[in-house]
XYZ file of N, CA, C and O in Angstrom:
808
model
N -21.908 10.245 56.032
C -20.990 9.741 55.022
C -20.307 10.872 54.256
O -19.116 10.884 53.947
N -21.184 11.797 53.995
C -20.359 13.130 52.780
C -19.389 13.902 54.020
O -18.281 14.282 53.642
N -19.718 14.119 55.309
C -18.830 14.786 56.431
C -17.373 13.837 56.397
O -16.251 14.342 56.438
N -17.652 12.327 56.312
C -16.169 11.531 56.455
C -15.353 11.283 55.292
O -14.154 11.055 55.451
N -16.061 11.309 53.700
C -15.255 11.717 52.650
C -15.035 13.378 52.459
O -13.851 13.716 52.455
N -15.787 14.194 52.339
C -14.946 15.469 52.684
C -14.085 15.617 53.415
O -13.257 16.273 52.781
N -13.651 15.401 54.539
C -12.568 15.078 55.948
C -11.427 14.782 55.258
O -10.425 15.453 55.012
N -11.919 13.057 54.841
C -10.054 12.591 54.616
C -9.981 13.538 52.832
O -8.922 14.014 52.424
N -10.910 13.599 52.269
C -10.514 14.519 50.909
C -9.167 15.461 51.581
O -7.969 15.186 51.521
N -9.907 16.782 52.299
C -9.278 17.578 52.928
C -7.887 17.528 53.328
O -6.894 18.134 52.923
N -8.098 16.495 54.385
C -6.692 15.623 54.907
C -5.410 15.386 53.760
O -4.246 15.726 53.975
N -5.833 14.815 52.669
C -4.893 14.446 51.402
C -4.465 15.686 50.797
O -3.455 15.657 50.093
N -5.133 16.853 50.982
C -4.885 17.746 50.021
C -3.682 18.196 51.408
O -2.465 18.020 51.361
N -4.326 18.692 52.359
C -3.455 19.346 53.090
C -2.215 18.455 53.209
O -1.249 19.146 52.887
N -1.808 17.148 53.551
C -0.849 16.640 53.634
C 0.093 16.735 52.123
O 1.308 16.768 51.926
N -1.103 16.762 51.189
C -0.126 16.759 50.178
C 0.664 18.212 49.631
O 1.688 18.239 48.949
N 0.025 19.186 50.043
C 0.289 20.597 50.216
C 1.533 20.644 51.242
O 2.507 21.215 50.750
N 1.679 20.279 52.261
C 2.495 20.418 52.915
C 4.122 19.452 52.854
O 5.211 19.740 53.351
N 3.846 18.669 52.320
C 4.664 17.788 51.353
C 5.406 18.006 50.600
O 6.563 17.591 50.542
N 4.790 18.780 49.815
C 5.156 19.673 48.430
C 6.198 20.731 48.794
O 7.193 20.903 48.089
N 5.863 21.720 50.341
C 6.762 22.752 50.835
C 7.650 22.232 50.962
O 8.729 22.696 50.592
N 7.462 20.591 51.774
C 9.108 21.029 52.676
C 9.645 19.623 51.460
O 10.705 19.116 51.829
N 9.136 19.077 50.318
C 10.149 18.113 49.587
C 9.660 18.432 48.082
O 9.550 17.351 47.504
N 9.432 19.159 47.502
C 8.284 19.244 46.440
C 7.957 17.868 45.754
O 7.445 17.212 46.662
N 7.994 16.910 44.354
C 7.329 16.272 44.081
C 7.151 14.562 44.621
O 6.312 13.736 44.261
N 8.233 14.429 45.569
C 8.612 13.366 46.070
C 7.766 13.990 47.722
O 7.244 13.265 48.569
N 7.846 15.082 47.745
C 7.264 15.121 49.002
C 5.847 15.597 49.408
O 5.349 15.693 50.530
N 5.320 15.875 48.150
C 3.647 15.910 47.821
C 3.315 14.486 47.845
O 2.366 14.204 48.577
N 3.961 13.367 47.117
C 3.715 11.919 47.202
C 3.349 11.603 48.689
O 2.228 11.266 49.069
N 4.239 11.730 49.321
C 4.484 11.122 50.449
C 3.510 11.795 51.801
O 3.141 11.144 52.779
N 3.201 13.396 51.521
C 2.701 13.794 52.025
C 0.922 13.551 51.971
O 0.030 13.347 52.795
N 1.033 13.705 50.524
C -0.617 12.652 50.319
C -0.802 11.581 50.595
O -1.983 11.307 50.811
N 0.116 10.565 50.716
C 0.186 9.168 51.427
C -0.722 9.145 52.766
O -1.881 8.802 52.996
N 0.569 9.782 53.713
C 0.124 10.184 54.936
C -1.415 10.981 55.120
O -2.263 10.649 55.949
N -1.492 11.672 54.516
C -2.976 12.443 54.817
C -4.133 11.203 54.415
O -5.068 10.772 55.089
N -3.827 10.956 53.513
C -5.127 9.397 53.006
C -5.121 8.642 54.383
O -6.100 8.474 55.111
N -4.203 8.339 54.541
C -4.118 7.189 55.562
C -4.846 7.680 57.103
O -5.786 7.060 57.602
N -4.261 8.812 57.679
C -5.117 9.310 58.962
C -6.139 10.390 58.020
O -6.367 11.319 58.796
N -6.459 10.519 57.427
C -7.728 11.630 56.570
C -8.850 10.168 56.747
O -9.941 9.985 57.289
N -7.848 9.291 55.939
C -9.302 7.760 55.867
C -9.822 7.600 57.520
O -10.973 7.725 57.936
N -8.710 7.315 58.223
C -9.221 6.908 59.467
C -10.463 7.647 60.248
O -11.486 7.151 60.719
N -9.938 9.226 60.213
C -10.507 10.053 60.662
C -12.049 10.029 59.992
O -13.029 10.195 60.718
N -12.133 9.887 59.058
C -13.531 9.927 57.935
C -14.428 8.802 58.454
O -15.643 8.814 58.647
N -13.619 7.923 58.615
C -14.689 6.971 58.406
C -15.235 6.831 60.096
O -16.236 6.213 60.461
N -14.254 7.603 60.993
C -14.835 8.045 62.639
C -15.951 8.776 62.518
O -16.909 8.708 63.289
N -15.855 9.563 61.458
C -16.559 11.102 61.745
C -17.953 10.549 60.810
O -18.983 11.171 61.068
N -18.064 9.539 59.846
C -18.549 8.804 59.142
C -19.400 7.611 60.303
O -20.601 7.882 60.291
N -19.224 6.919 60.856
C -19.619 5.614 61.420
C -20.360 6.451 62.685
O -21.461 6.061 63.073
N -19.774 7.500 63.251
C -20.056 7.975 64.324
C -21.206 9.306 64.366
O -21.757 9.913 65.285
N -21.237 9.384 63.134
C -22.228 10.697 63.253
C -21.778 11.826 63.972
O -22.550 12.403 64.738
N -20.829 12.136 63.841
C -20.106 12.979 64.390
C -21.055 14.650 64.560
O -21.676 15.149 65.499
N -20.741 15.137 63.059
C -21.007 16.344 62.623
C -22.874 15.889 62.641
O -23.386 14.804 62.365
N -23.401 16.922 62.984
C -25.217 16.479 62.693
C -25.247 17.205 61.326
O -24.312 17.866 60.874
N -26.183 17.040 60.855
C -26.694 17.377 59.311
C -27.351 18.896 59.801
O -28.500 18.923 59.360
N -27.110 19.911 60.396
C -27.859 20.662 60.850
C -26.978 22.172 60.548
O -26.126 22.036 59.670
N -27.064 23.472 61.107
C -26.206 24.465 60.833
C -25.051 24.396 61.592
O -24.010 24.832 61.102
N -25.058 23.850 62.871
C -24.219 24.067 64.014
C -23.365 22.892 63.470
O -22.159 23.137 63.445
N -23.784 21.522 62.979
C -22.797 20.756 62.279
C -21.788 21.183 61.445
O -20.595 21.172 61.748
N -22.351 21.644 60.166
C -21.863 22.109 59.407
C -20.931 23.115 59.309
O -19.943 23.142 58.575
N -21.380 24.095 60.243
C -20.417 25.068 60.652
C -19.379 24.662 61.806
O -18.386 25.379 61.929
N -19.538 23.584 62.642
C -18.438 22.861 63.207
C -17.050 22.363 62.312
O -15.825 22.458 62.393
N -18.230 21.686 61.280
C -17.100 21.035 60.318
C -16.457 21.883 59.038
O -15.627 21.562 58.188
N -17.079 22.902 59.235
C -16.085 24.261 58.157
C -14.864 24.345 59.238
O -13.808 23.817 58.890
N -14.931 25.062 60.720
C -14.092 25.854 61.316
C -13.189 24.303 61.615
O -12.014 24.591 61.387
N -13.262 22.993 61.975
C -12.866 22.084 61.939
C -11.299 21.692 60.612
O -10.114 21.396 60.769
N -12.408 21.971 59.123
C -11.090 21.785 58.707
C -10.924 22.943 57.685
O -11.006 22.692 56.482
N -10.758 23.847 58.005
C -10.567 25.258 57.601
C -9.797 25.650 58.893
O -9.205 24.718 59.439
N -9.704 26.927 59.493
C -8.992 27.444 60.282
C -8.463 26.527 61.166
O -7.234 26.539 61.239
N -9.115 25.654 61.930
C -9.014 24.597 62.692
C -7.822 23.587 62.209
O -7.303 22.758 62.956
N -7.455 23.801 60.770
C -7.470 22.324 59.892
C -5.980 21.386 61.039
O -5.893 20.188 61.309
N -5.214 22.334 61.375
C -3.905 21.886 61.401
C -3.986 21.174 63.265
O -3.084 20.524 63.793
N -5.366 21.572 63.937
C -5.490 20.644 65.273
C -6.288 19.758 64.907
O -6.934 19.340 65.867
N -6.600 19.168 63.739
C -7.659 18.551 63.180
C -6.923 17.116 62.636
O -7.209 15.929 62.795
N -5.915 17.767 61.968
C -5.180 16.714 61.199
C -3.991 15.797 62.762
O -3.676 14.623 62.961
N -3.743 16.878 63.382
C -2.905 16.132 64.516
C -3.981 15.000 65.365
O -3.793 13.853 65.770
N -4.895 15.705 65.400
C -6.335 14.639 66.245
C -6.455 13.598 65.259
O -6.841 12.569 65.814
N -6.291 13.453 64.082
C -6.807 12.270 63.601
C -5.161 11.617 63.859
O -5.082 10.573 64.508
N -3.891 12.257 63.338
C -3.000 11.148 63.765
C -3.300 10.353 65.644
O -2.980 9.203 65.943
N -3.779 11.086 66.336
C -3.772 10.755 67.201
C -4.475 9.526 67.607
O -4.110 8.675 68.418
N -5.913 9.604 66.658
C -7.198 8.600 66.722
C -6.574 7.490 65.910
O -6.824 6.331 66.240
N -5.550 7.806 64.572
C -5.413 6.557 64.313
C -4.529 5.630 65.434
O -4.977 4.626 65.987
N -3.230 6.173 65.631
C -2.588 5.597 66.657
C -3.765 4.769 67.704
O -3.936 3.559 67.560
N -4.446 5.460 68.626
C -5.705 4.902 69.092
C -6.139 3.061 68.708
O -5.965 2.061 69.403
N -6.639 3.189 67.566
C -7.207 2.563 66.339
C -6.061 1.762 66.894
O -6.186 1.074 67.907
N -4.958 1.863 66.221
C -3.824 0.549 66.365
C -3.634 -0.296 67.299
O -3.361 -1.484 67.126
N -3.821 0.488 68.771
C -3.591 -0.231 69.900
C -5.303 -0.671 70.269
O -5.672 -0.585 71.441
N -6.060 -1.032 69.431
C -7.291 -1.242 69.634
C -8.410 -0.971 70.118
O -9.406 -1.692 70.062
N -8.312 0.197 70.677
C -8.836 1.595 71.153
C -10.141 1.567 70.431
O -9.830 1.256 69.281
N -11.808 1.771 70.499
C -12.744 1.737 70.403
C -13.435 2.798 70.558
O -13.507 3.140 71.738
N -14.293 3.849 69.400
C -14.983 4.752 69.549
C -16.493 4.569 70.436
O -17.357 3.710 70.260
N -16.469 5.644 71.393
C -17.849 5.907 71.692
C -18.314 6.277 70.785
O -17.947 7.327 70.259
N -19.167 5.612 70.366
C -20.198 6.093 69.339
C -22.052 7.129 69.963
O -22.734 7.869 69.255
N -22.254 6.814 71.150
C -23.075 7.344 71.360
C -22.622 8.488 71.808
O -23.227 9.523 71.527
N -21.209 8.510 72.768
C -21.268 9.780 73.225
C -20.586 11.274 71.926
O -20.827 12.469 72.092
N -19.897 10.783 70.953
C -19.625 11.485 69.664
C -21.088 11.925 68.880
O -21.223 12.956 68.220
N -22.239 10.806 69.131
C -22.804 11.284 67.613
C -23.554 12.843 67.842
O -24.120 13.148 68.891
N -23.484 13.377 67.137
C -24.142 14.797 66.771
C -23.404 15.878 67.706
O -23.891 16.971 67.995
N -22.016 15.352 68.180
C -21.627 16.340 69.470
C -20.419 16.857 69.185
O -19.760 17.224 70.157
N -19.687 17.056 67.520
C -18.649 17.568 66.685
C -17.523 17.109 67.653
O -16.620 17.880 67.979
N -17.601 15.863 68.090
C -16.586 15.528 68.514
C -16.179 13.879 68.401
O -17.124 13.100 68.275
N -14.784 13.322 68.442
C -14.995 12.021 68.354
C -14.375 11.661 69.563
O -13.308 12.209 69.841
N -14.958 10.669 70.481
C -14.789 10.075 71.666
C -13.994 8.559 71.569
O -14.315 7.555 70.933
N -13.192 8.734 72.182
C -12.962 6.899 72.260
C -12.364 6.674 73.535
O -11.531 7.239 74.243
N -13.184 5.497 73.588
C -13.120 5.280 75.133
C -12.253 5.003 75.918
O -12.407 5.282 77.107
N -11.128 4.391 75.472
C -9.971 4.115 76.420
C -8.877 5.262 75.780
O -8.572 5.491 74.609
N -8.407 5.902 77.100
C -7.524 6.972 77.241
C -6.489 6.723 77.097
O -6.451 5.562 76.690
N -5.224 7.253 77.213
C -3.893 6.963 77.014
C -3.220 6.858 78.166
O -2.099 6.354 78.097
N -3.938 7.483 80.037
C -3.636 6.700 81.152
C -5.077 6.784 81.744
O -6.033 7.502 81.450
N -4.874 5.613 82.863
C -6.509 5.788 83.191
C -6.612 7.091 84.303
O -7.367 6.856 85.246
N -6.317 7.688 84.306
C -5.932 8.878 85.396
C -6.411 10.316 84.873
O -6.746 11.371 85.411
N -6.283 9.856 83.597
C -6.614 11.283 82.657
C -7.262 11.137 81.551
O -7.087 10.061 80.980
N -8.033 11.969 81.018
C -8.746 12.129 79.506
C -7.499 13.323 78.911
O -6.977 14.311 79.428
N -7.362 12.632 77.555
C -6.689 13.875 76.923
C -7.388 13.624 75.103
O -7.708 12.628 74.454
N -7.369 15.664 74.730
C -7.814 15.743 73.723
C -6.762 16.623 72.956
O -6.061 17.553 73.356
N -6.902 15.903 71.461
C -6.127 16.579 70.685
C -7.330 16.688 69.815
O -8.262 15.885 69.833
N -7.198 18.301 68.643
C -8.085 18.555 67.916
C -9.592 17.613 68.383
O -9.745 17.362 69.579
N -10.351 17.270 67.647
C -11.514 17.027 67.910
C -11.382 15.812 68.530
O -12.457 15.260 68.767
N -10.059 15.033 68.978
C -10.550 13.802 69.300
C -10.279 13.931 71.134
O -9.565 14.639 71.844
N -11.012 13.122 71.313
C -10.885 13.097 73.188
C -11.267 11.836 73.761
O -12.404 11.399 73.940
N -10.025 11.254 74.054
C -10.051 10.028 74.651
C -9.908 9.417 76.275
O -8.918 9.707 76.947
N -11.008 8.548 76.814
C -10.800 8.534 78.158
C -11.593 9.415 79.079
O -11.466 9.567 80.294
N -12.388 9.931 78.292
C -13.238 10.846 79.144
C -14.374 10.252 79.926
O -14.685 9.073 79.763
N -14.923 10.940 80.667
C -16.228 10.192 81.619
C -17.262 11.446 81.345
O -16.927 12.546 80.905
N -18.238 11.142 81.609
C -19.588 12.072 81.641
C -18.954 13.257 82.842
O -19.604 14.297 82.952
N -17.870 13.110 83.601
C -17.743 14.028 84.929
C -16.710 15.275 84.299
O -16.611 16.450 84.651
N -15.977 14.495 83.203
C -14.722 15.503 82.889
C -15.227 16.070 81.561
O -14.570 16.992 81.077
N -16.271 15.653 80.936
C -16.332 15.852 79.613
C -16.470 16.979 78.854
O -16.303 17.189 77.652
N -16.922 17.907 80.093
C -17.244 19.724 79.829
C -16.001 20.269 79.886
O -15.829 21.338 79.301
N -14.639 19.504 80.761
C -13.334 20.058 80.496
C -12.589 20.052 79.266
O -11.992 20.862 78.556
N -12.883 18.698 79.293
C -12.234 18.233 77.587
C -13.258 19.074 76.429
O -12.951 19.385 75.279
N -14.099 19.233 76.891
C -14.481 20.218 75.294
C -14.081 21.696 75.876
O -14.026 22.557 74.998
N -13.879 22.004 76.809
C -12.951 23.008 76.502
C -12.241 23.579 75.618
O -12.335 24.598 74.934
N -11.022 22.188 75.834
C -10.087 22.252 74.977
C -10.454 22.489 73.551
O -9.954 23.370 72.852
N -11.523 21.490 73.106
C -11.318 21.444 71.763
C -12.032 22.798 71.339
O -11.746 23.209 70.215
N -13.192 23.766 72.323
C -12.972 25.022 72.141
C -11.776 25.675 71.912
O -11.589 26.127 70.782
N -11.057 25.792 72.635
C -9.911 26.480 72.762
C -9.119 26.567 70.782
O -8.968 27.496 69.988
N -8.843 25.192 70.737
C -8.614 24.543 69.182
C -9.144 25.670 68.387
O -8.472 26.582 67.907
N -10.540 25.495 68.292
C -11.305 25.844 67.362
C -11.016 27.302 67.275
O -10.764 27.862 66.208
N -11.056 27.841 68.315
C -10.757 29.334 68.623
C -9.250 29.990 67.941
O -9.099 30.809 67.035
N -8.359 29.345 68.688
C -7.410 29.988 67.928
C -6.692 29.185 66.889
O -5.509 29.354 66.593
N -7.504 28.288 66.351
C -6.803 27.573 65.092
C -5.920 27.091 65.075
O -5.843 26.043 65.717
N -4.565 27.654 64.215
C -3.299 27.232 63.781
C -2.534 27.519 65.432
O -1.939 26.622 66.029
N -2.669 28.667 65.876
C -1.586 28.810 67.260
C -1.864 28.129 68.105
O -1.126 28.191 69.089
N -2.973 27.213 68.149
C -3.025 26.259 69.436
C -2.108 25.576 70.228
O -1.710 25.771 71.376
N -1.774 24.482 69.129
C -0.752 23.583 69.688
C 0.147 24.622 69.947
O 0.105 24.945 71.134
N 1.125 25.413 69.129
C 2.086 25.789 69.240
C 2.184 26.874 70.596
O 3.275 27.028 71.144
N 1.007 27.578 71.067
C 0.954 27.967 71.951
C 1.119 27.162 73.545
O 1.774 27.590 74.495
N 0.480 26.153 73.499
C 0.301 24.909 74.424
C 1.753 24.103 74.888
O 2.134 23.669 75.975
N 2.321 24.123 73.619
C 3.749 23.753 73.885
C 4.948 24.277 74.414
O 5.819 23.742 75.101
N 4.768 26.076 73.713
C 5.436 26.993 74.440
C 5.607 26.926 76.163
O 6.564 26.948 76.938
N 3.759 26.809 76.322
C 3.597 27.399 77.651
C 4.095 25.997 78.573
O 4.396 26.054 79.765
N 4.107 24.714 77.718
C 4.673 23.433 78.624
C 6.263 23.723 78.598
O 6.790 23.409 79.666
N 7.182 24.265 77.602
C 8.591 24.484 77.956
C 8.665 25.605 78.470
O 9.826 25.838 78.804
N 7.938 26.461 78.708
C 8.546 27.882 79.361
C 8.197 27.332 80.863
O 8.958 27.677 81.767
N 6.971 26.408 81.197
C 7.081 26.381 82.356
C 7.715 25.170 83.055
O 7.761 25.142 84.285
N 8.132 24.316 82.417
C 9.279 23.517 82.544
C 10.776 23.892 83.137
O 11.600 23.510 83.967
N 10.539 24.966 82.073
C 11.889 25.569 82.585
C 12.459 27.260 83.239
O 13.605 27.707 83.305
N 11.749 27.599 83.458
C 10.780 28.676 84.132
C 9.793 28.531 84.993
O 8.771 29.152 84.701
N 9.768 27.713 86.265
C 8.532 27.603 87.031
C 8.072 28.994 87.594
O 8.195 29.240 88.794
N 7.553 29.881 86.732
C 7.001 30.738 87.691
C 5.639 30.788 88.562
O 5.323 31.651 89.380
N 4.843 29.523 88.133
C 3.529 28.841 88.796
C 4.179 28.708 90.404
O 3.474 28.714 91.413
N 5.069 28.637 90.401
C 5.450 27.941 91.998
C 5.380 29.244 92.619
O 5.439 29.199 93.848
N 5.275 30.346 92.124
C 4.903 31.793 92.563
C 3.601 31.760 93.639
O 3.621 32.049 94.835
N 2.080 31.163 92.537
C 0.870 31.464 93.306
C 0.638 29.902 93.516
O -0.432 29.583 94.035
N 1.575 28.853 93.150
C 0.777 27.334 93.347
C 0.540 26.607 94.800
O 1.602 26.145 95.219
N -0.302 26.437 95.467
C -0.905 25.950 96.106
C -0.032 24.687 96.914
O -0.243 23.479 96.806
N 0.882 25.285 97.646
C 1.714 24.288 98.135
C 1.526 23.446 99.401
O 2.178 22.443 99.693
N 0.305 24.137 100.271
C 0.117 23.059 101.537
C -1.103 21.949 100.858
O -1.348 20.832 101.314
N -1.632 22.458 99.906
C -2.775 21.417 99.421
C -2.192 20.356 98.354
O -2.729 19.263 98.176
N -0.854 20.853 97.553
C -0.780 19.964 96.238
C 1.057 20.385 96.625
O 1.609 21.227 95.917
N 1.843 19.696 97.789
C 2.924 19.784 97.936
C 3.641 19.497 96.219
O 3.099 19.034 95.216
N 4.947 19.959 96.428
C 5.661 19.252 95.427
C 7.119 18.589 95.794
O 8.178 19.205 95.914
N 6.962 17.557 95.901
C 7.821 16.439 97.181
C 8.047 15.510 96.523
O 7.966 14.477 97.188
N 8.361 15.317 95.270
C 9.267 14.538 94.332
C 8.855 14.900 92.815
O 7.768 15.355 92.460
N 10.119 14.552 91.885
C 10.333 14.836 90.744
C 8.693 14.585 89.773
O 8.251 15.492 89.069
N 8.237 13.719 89.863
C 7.246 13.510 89.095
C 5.827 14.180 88.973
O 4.961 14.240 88.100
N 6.069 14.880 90.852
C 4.651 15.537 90.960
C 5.429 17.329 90.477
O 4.784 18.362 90.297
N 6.732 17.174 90.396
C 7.127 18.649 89.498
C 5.830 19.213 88.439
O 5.133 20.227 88.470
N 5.894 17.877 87.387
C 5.362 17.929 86.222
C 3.304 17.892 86.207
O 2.444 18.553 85.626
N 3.295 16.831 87.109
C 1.890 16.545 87.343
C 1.452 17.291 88.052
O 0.468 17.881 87.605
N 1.786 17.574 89.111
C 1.321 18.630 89.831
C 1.216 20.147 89.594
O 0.219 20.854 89.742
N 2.373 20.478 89.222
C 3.469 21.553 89.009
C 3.067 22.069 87.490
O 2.034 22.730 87.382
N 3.663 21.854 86.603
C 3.332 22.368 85.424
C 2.126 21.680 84.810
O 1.367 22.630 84.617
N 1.644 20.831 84.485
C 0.400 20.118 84.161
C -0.200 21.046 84.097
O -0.171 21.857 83.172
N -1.206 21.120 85.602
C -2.254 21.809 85.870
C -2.147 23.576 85.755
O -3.146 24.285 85.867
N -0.901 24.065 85.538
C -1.207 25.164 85.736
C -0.786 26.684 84.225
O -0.803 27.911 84.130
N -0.406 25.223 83.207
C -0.073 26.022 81.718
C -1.658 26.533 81.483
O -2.684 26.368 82.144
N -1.417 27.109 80.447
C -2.800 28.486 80.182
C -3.994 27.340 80.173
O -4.663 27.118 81.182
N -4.198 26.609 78.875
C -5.166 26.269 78.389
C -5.558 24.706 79.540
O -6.524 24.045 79.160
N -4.848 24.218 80.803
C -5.516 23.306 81.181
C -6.283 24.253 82.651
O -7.253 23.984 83.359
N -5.326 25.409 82.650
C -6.188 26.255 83.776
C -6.915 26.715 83.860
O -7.356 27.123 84.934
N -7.449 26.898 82.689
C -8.848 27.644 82.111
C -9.729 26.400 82.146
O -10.686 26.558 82.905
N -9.695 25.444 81.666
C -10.604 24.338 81.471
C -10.657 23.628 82.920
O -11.726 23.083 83.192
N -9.633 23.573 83.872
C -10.288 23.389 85.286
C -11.084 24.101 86.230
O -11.629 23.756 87.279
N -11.016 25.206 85.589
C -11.791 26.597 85.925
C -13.225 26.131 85.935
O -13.880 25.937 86.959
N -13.694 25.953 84.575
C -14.873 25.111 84.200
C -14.977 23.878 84.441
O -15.848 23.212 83.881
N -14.387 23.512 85.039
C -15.128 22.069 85.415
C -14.027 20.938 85.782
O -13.382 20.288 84.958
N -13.950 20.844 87.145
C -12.744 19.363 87.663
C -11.634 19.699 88.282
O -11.145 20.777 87.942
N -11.255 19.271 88.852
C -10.177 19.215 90.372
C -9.284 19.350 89.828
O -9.438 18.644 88.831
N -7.678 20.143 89.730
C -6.700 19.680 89.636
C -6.015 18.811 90.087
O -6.193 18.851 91.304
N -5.241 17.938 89.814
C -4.768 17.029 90.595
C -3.931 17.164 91.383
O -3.032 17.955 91.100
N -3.892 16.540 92.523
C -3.047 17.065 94.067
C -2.144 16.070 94.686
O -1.540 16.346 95.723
């Protein structure tokens, strides 16, 4: 319970901090709005689910979480609430004590994807990939996303993967497997995490 009101606390301040930059007092309002609203959601996940354990490795999950971490933290909970809306359901066993929040239906059934701590759609087979990621998060904090995104438009539009990519095993023989095949699997942070664990897709 004190891990899911500290959370959305956090959440409100930062939204309302960031609010404040880009509108100052009309946009601290609005920005604390927003943070309550996915800060609550997120809390009461990290709250119901036992997320964080009461232990050192908890605790210190949930410092680097919303401290350095804070800004893949706050995108994961918009993400979980969205979730939430379309009726989306937390694993609760596979989250509790594992600084992560799980929910079980993914966003295609083809894939698990994780933003900040949340990771949805996963199976016991992929699940060492997806915490990868949210290593990765934790690691470099604030440049995550923004790194992740880079490396999806530079290689969008720049295929230089088609250099070493694997073309008699994972042809690329129409527009869609460009992306799935093609850039998907082979930007920094999903190549590292197939490294550790799971097939690229072919």
């Amino acid at each position: 319970m004190v891990f899911g009101i500290l959370s959305a606390a956090v959440q409100v301040g930062f939204g309302a901090l960031l609010g404040f930059l880009a509108g100052g007092p009309i946009g601290l309002l609005i920005g604390a709005v927003v943070g309550l609203v996915v800060g609550a959601v997120f809390g009461w996940a990290v709250a119901s689910a036992g997320v964080y354990a009461p232990d050192a490795r908890g605790i210190f999950l949930f410092v680097v979480d919303h401290t350095w971490s804070l800004l893949n933290t706050v995108v994961g909970a918009s993400y979980l609430t969205v979730h939430l809306i379309f009726g989306h359901s937390l694993d609760r066993p596979t989250s509790l004590g594992s600084g992560r929040i799980c929910v079980v239906q993914g966003v295609s059934p083809r894939y698990a994807t994780t933003i900040g701590t949340v990771c949805a759609g996963a199976s016991s087979g992929i699940q060492r990939h997806e915490d990868v990621h949210i290593f990765q998060g934790r690691l470099l904090g604030p440049l995550y996303i923004p790194l992740v995104l880079a490396n999806y438009v530079l290689f969008t539009i720049a295929p230089v993967w088609l250099l070493y990519h694997d073309h008699t095993n994972a042809p690329i023989n129409r527009f869609t497997r460009y992306f799935e095949i093609g850039v998907y699997p082979h930007v920094w942070n999903e190549a590292i995490a197939y490294r550790i664990q799971g097939t690229p897709p072919r």
